[in-house]
Amino acid sequence: MKKLIFLLALYFGGMSCTSQQTKGNDTTIKQNKEDDGEWDLTVIDSQFDYFMNAIAKPKSMYSLETLRNRNRSLVNEWNSYYMSGRYRNIIESSIDYDPNENYGLDFEYKLYQVFAFVNWKYKLRFTGLSAMDYSR
């Protein structure tokens, strides 16, 4: 799990160095396990906050099992793009995701929304995203 967050942090950190990012847009991902045993994923990016508040579908629309299945598929697709070198300017690291780990609904939802955010911001289409989560 630490590798997943580290790799996502590298990805978003690398994205802040590309010409696609606007000046002053700092992106960081922090992962930690809360006292109650639930994993938490924090993405610090003004555009991600906007996306989560204004564009992302509410968490109540998803079940934990649905998010786990979609995240498993999306992580595999992400890693496939990374290994093949496709979308090199967007995908700069792989994601280490253990589908057997119980990350909890909040974490699974935020991870899923990271993929939806990348689709929204960079128009990168993932086959594992639900049709309602594709940006227009």
XYZ file of N, CA and C in Angstrom:
408
model
N 0.815 -1.175 0.000
C 0.000 0.000 0.000
C 0.869 1.254 0.000
N 1.935 1.221 0.780
C 2.816 2.378 0.805
C 3.404 2.631 -0.573
N 3.678 1.534 -1.303
C 4.203 1.683 -2.655
C 3.177 2.350 -3.553
N 1.886 2.000 -3.386
C 0.822 2.593 -4.191
C 0.804 4.096 -4.008
N 0.815 4.540 -2.781
C 0.748 5.965 -2.513
C 2.021 6.655 -2.970
N 3.152 6.007 -2.738
C 4.421 6.575 -3.179
C 4.427 6.750 -4.694
N 3.949 5.718 -5.398
C 3.932 5.782 -6.850
C 2.942 6.827 -7.351
N 1.789 6.926 -6.694
C 0.843 7.969 -7.082
C 1.423 9.348 -6.797
N 2.150 9.480 -5.682
C 2.787 10.753 -5.369
C 3.835 11.091 -6.425
N 4.603 10.091 -6.851
C 5.574 10.322 -7.918
C 4.879 10.749 -9.204
N 3.765 10.079 -9.494
C 3.020 10.409 -10.707
C 2.568 11.861 -10.676
N 1.881 12.237 -9.605
C 1.371 13.600 -9.543
C 2.498 14.609 -9.364
N 3.557 14.213 -8.687
C 4.715 15.097 -8.575
C 5.348 15.325 -9.930
N 5.452 14.276 -10.712
C 5.993 14.393 -12.061
C 5.093 15.220 -12.955
N 3.795 15.088 -12.757
C 2.859 15.858 -13.564
C 3.001 17.352 -13.280
N 3.413 17.699 -12.072
C 3.565 19.120 -11.763
C 4.763 19.723 -12.495
N 5.642 18.873 -13.028
C 6.816 19.357 -13.757
C 6.569 19.447 -15.257
N 5.468 18.903 -15.744
C 5.207 18.922 -17.177
C 4.588 20.242 -17.582
N 4.607 20.512 -18.870
C 4.060 21.758 -19.369
C 2.544 21.796 -19.280
N 1.896 20.656 -19.015
C 0.444 20.630 -18.918
C -0.059 21.263 -17.635
N 0.769 21.327 -16.627
C 0.364 21.894 -15.351
C 0.511 23.407 -15.397
N -0.407 24.080 -14.719
C -0.283 25.519 -14.611
C 0.628 25.854 -13.452
N 1.275 26.992 -13.529
C 2.210 27.401 -12.487
C 1.477 27.558 -11.161
N 2.073 27.045 -10.087
C 1.487 27.162 -8.768
C 0.532 26.033 -8.430
N 0.347 25.054 -9.300
C -0.556 23.939 -9.039
C 0.251 22.810 -8.413
N 0.225 22.702 -7.102
C 0.992 21.710 -6.367
C 0.134 20.477 -6.135
N 0.653 19.305 -6.466
C -0.089 18.076 -6.302
C 0.702 17.119 -5.435
N 0.062 16.621 -4.395
C 0.680 15.664 -3.497
C -0.365 14.658 -3.070
N 0.049 13.430 -2.908
C -0.840 12.404 -2.384
C -0.243 11.886 -1.097
N -1.065 11.831 -0.084
C -0.618 11.311 1.201
C -1.516 10.164 1.599
N -0.921 9.102 2.073
C -1.653 7.925 2.506
C -1.278 7.640 3.942
N -2.277 7.309 4.735
C -1.989 6.878 6.097
C -3.128 6.021 6.596
N -2.820 5.210 7.562
C -3.827 4.349 8.152
C -4.313 5.026 9.423
N -5.610 5.263 9.465
C -6.207 5.967 10.598
C -6.225 5.073 11.831
N -6.510 5.687 12.984
C -6.585 4.942 14.241
C -7.652 3.853 14.198
N -8.707 4.072 13.428
C -9.772 3.075 13.348
C -9.442 1.954 12.367
N -8.247 1.977 11.797
C -7.812 0.911 10.895
C -8.182 1.153 9.444
N -8.883 2.229 9.136
C -9.285 2.532 7.770
C -8.180 3.316 7.075
N -7.919 2.979 5.836
C -6.930 3.685 5.039
C -7.516 5.005 4.573
N -6.654 5.993 4.423
C -7.087 7.297 3.942
C -6.151 7.721 2.823
N -6.716 8.282 1.794
C -5.968 8.787 0.648
C -6.257 10.271 0.526
N -5.226 11.070 0.579
C -5.383 12.517 0.477
C -4.641 13.002 -0.758
N -5.356 13.657 -1.642
C -4.758 14.247 -2.834
C -4.874 15.755 -2.678
N -3.748 16.416 -2.672
C -3.739 17.870 -2.525
C -3.495 18.462 -3.909
N -4.547 18.912 -4.507
C -4.518 19.512 -5.837
C -5.801 20.317 -5.959
N -5.693 21.580 -6.206
C -6.894 22.420 -6.253
C -7.889 21.921 -7.294
N -7.412 21.407 -8.389
C -8.314 20.888 -9.402
C -8.970 19.582 -8.948
N -8.241 18.768 -8.163
C -8.837 17.535 -7.667
C -9.957 17.853 -6.674
N -9.732 18.831 -5.824
C -10.777 19.237 -4.874
C -12.012 19.735 -5.625
N -11.802 20.543 -6.636
C -12.917 21.012 -7.452
C -13.639 19.823 -8.082
N -12.869 18.906 -8.648
C -13.445 17.728 -9.287
C -14.297 16.931 -8.292
N -13.761 16.694 -7.103
C -14.482 15.907 -6.100
C -15.772 16.610 -5.659
N -15.749 17.924 -5.546
C -16.909 18.661 -5.054
C -17.946 18.973 -6.126
N -17.513 19.162 -7.354
C -18.436 19.631 -8.383
C -18.751 18.614 -9.473
N -17.848 17.671 -9.712
C -18.015 16.796 -10.870
C -18.198 15.324 -10.482
N -17.431 14.856 -9.511
C -17.465 13.435 -9.136
C -18.855 13.030 -8.660
N -19.236 11.823 -9.019
C -20.503 11.267 -8.553
C -20.401 10.992 -7.054
N -21.502 11.096 -6.329
C -21.457 10.875 -4.872
C -21.077 9.442 -4.522
N -20.436 9.309 -3.379
C -19.995 8.004 -2.898
C -21.161 7.032 -2.747
N -22.334 7.546 -2.441
C -23.505 6.693 -2.223
C -23.931 5.942 -3.488
N -23.413 6.340 -4.637
C -23.757 5.658 -5.890
C -22.972 4.370 -6.099
N -21.989 4.111 -5.228
C -21.103 2.967 -5.412
C -21.145 2.062 -4.184
N -20.989 0.782 -4.421
C -20.809 -0.152 -3.306
C -19.317 -0.453 -3.181
N -18.914 -0.909 -2.024
C -17.512 -1.240 -1.793
C -17.039 -2.295 -2.784
N -17.835 -3.317 -3.004
C -17.443 -4.393 -3.919
C -17.301 -3.877 -5.350
N -18.198 -3.001 -5.762
C -18.116 -2.415 -7.102
C -16.828 -1.617 -7.262
N -16.515 -0.809 -6.265
C -15.288 -0.009 -6.331
C -14.049 -0.891 -6.335
N -14.040 -1.938 -5.525
C -12.891 -2.858 -5.522
C -12.690 -3.462 -6.898
N -13.769 -3.947 -7.498
C -13.668 -4.570 -8.820
C -13.199 -3.570 -9.872
N -13.751 -2.383 -9.840
C -13.348 -1.369 -10.819
C -11.909 -0.925 -10.594
N -11.521 -0.730 -9.331
C -10.141 -0.318 -9.051
C -9.157 -1.392 -9.485
N -9.496 -2.653 -9.275
C -8.615 -3.737 -9.722
C -8.406 -3.643 -11.227
N -9.489 -3.456 -11.958
C -9.414 -3.339 -13.415
C -8.656 -2.083 -13.841
N -8.954 -0.969 -13.192
C -8.309 0.295 -13.545
C -6.818 0.283 -13.235
N -6.438 -0.297 -12.113
C -5.015 -0.393 -11.767
C -4.300 -1.258 -12.797
N -4.915 -2.371 -13.201
C -4.304 -3.215 -14.225
C -4.140 -2.463 -15.539
N -5.163 -1.701 -15.916
C -5.090 -0.928 -17.147
C -4.010 0.159 -17.047
N -3.974 0.840 -15.909
C -2.958 1.876 -15.654
C -1.564 1.277 -15.777
N -1.345 0.157 -15.088
C -0.027 -0.485 -15.115
C 0.321 -0.990 -16.506
N -0.669 -1.431 -17.252
C -0.437 -1.860 -18.631
C 0.032 -0.681 -19.484
N -0.611 0.470 -19.329
C -0.184 1.675 -20.042
C 1.241 2.056 -19.638
N 1.505 1.955 -18.342
C 2.838 2.307 -17.857
C 3.905 1.381 -18.452
N 3.661 0.072 -18.414
C 4.639 -0.902 -18.906
C 4.845 -0.784 -20.422
N 3.795 -0.437 -21.153
C 3.916 -0.329 -22.605
C 4.504 1.008 -23.040
N 4.528 1.986 -22.141
C 5.050 3.293 -22.488
C 4.012 4.216 -23.107
N 2.759 3.736 -23.191
C 1.699 4.592 -23.711
C 1.416 5.706 -22.720
N 1.082 6.841 -23.221
C 0.745 8.008 -22.395
C 1.865 8.342 -21.420
N 3.080 8.281 -21.928
C 4.265 8.554 -21.104
C 4.218 9.910 -20.416
N 3.599 10.881 -21.054
C 3.529 12.217 -20.466
C 2.497 12.305 -19.340
N 1.648 11.298 -19.194
C 0.631 11.298 -18.143
C 0.929 10.237 -17.085
N 1.230 9.027 -17.521
C 1.455 7.911 -16.599
C 2.950 7.692 -16.452
N 3.482 8.111 -15.312
C 4.922 8.054 -15.094
C 5.344 7.012 -14.081
N 4.388 6.287 -13.500
C 4.725 5.242 -12.534
C 3.609 4.212 -12.493
N 3.960 3.040 -12.011
C 2.952 1.996 -11.851
C 2.299 2.144 -10.484
N 1.205 1.420 -10.281
C 0.478 1.447 -9.013
C 0.544 0.059 -8.402
N 0.971 -0.008 -7.167
C 1.010 -1.266 -6.427
C -0.250 -1.344 -5.579
N -1.233 -2.079 -6.056
C -2.539 -2.184 -5.404
C -2.804 -3.645 -5.081
N -3.101 -3.935 -3.834
C -3.390 -5.305 -3.404
C -4.896 -5.458 -3.259
N -5.551 -6.162 -4.187
C -7.008 -6.300 -4.118
C -7.480 -7.109 -2.906
N -6.572 -7.807 -2.247
C -6.949 -8.578 -1.065
C -6.906 -7.746 0.213
N -6.312 -6.552 0.132
C -6.247 -5.658 1.290
C -7.595 -4.957 1.456
N -8.042 -4.819 2.694
C -9.292 -4.120 2.969
C -8.973 -2.645 3.224
N -9.060 -1.834 2.182
C -8.736 -0.424 2.287
C -9.903 0.404 2.816
N -11.090 -0.082 2.659
C -12.274 0.644 3.115
C -12.912 1.437 1.990
N -14.175 1.785 2.208
C -14.962 2.461 1.185
C -14.392 3.828 0.820
N -13.997 4.623 1.808
C -13.485 5.965 1.509
C -12.255 5.918 0.616
N -11.318 5.025 0.945
C -10.097 4.910 0.151
C -10.409 4.421 -1.256
N -11.219 3.367 -1.358
C -11.557 2.808 -2.672
C -12.258 3.869 -3.534
N -13.133 4.652 -2.914
C -13.839 5.709 -3.636
C -12.857 6.768 -4.138
N -11.954 7.213 -3.285
C -10.992 8.241 -3.691
C -10.049 7.728 -4.770
N -9.615 6.481 -4.649
C -8.752 5.916 -5.679
C -9.480 5.863 -7.018
N -10.723 5.425 -6.992
C -11.523 5.392 -8.220
C -11.653 6.793 -8.809
N -11.855 7.774 -7.943
C -12.002 9.146 -8.419
C -10.700 9.710 -8.968
N -9.557 9.178 -8.535
C -8.275 9.591 -9.135
C -8.276 9.221 -10.619
N -8.762 8.018 -10.946
C -8.836 7.607 -12.350
C -9.834 8.477 -13.113
N -10.981 8.755 -12.488
C -11.972 9.619 -13.126
C -11.408 11.028 -13.321
N -10.618 11.499 -12.351
C -9.987 12.814 -12.443
C -9.005 12.868 -13.607
N -8.180 11.839 -13.758
C -7.218 11.789 -14.867
C -7.975 11.786 -16.189
N -9.091 11.070 -16.235
C -9.921 11.085 -17.436
C -10.469 12.487 -17.695
N -10.955 13.130 -16.652
C -11.538 14.464 -16.777
C -10.489 15.494 -17.188
N -9.341 15.472 -16.536
C -8.326 16.498 -16.764
C -7.540 16.281 -18.057
N -7.160 15.032 -18.344
C -6.289 14.750 -19.479
C -6.983 14.013 -20.619
N -8.268 13.724 -20.439
C -9.065 13.020 -21.459
C -8.510 11.625 -21.766
N -7.843 11.018 -20.797
C -7.332 9.662 -20.951
C -8.455 8.691 -20.617
N -8.858 7.892 -21.586
C -9.996 6.990 -21.392
C -9.528 5.666 -20.805
N -10.237 5.243 -19.774
C -10.003 3.948 -19.139
C -11.234 3.082 -19.372
N -11.024 1.843 -19.813
C -12.164 0.963 -20.054
C -12.820 0.531 -18.746
N -12.110 0.615 -17.641
C -12.670 0.213 -16.360
C -13.566 1.253 -15.720
N -13.600 2.478 -16.262
C -14.477 3.509 -15.714
C -15.904 3.263 -16.162
N -16.819 3.560 -15.282
C -18.225 3.488 -15.624
C -18.528 4.578 -16.643
N -19.502 4.338 -17.511
C -19.859 5.319 -18.533
C -20.288 6.642 -17.915
N -20.892 6.606 -16.741
C -21.338 7.854 -16.111
C -20.170 8.674 -15.560
N -18.979 8.076 -15.458
C -17.817 8.775 -14.933
C -16.901 9.340 -16.001
N -17.230 9.114 -17.265
C -16.416 9.687 -18.342
C -16.720 11.157 -18.489
N -15.648 11.929 -18.716
C -15.842 13.358 -18.973
C -16.297 13.534 -20.401
N -16.997 14.579 -20.618
C -17.510 14.846 -21.962
C -16.626 15.819 -22.682
